[in-house]
mmCIF file of C-alpha atoms in Angstrom:
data_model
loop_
_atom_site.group_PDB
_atom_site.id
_atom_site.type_symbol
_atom_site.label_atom_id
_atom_site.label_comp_id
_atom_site.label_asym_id
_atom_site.label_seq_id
_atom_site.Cartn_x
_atom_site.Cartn_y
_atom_site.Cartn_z
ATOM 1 C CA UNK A 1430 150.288 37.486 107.167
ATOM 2 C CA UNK A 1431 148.043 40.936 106.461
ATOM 3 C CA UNK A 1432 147.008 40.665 110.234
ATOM 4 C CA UNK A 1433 150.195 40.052 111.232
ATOM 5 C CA UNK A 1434 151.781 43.068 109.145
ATOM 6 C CA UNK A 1435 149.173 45.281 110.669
ATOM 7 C CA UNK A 1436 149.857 44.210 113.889
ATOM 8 C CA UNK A 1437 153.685 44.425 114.087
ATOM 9 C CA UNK A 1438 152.568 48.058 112.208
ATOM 10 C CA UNK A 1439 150.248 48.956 115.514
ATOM 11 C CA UNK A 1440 152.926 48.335 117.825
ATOM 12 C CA UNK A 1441 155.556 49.914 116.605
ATOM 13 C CA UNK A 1442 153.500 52.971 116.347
ATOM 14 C CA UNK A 1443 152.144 52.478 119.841
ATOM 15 C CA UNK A 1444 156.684 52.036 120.708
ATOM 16 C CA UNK A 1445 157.279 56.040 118.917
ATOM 17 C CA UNK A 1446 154.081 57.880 120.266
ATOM 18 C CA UNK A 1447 154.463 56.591 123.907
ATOM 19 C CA UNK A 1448 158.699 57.634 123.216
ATOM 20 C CA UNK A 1449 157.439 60.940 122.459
ATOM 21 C CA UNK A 1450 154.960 61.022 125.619
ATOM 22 C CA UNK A 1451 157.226 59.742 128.033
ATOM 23 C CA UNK A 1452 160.271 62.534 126.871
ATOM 24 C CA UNK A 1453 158.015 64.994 126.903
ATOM 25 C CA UNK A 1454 157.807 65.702 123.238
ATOM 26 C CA UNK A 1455 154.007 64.830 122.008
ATOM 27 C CA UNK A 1456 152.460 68.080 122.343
ATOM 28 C CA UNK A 1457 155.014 69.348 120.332
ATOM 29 C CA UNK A 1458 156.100 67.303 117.181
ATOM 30 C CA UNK A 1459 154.044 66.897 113.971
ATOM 31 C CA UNK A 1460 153.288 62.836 113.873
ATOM 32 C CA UNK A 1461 151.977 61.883 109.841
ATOM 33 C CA UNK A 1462 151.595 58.649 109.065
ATOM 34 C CA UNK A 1463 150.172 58.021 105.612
ATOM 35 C CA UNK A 1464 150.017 54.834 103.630
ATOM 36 C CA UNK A 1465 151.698 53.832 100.239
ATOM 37 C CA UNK A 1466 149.191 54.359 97.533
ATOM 38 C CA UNK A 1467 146.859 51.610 97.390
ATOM 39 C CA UNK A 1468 147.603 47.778 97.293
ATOM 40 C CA UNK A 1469 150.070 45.965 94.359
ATOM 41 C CA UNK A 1470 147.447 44.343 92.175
ATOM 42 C CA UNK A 1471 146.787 43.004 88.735
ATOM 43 C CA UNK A 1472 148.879 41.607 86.355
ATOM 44 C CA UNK A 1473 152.115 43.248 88.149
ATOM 45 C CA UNK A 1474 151.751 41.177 91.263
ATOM 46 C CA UNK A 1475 148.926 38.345 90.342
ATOM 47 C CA UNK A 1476 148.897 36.996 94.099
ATOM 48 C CA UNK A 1477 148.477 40.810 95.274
ATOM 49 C CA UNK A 1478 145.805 42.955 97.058
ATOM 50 C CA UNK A 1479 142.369 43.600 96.120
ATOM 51 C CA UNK A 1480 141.279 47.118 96.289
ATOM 52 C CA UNK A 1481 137.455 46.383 96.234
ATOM 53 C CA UNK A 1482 135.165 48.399 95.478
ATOM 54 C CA UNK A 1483 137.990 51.203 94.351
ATOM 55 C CA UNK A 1484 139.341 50.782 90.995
ATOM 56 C CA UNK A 1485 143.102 50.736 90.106
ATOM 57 C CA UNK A 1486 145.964 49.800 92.396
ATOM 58 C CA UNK A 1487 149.347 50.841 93.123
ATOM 59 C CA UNK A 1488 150.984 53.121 90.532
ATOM 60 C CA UNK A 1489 147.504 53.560 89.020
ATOM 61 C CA UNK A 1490 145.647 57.189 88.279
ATOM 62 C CA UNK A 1491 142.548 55.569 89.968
ATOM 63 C CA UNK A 1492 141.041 56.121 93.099
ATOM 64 C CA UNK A 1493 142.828 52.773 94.270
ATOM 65 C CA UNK A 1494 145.871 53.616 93.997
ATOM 66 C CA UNK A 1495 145.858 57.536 94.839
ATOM 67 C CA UNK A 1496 142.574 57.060 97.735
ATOM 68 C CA UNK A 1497 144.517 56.687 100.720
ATOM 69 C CA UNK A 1498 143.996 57.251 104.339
ATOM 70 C CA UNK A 1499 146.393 60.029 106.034
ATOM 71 C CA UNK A 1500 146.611 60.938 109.702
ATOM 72 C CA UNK A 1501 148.127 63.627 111.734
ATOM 73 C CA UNK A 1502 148.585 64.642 115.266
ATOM 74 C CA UNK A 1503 149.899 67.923 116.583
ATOM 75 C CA UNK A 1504 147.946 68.348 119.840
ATOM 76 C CA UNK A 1505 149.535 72.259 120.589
ATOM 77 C CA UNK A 1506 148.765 72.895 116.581
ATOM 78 C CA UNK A 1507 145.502 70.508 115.421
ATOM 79 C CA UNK A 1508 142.309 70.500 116.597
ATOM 80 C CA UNK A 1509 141.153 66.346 117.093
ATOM 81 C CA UNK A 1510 138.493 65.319 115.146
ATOM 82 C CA UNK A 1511 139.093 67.909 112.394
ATOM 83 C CA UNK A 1512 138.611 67.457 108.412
ATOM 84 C CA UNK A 1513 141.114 69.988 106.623
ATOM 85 C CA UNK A 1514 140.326 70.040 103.145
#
């Protein structure tokens, strides 16, 4: 189902970037795309995600539920390959 999700999630992103290319638009529009803080877990969701090795999950204070990955593209604005701190 996870593979799946991620998947169907890949695509979809693929569908808006290649919109944006083909009108013209991807050198000039902001793109984030940022997950939801960490994976449902514990006693909450008992069939849920496991955040290994990060501790915590979603709604936590912990690195697992607050460590997530966050991307942008702005190719007339942002530098690839760039860590802004």
């Amino acid at each position: 189902t996870y593979a799946a999700m991620q998947s169907a999630m890949d695509d979809a992103i693929g569908t808006v970037l290649k919109k944006l290319r083909d009108s013209g638009l991807e050198e000039n529009t902001l793109v984030i795309f940022l997950s939801d803080h960490g994976g449902a877990a514990g006693s909450r969701t008992p069939n849920g995600a496991f955040n290994t090795p990060l501790r915590g999950a979603k709604l936590d204070m912990y690195e697992g539920g607050i460590r997530v990955p966050m991307l942008m593209q702005w190719k007339a604005k942002l530098l690839g390959g760039t860590t802004y701190r």
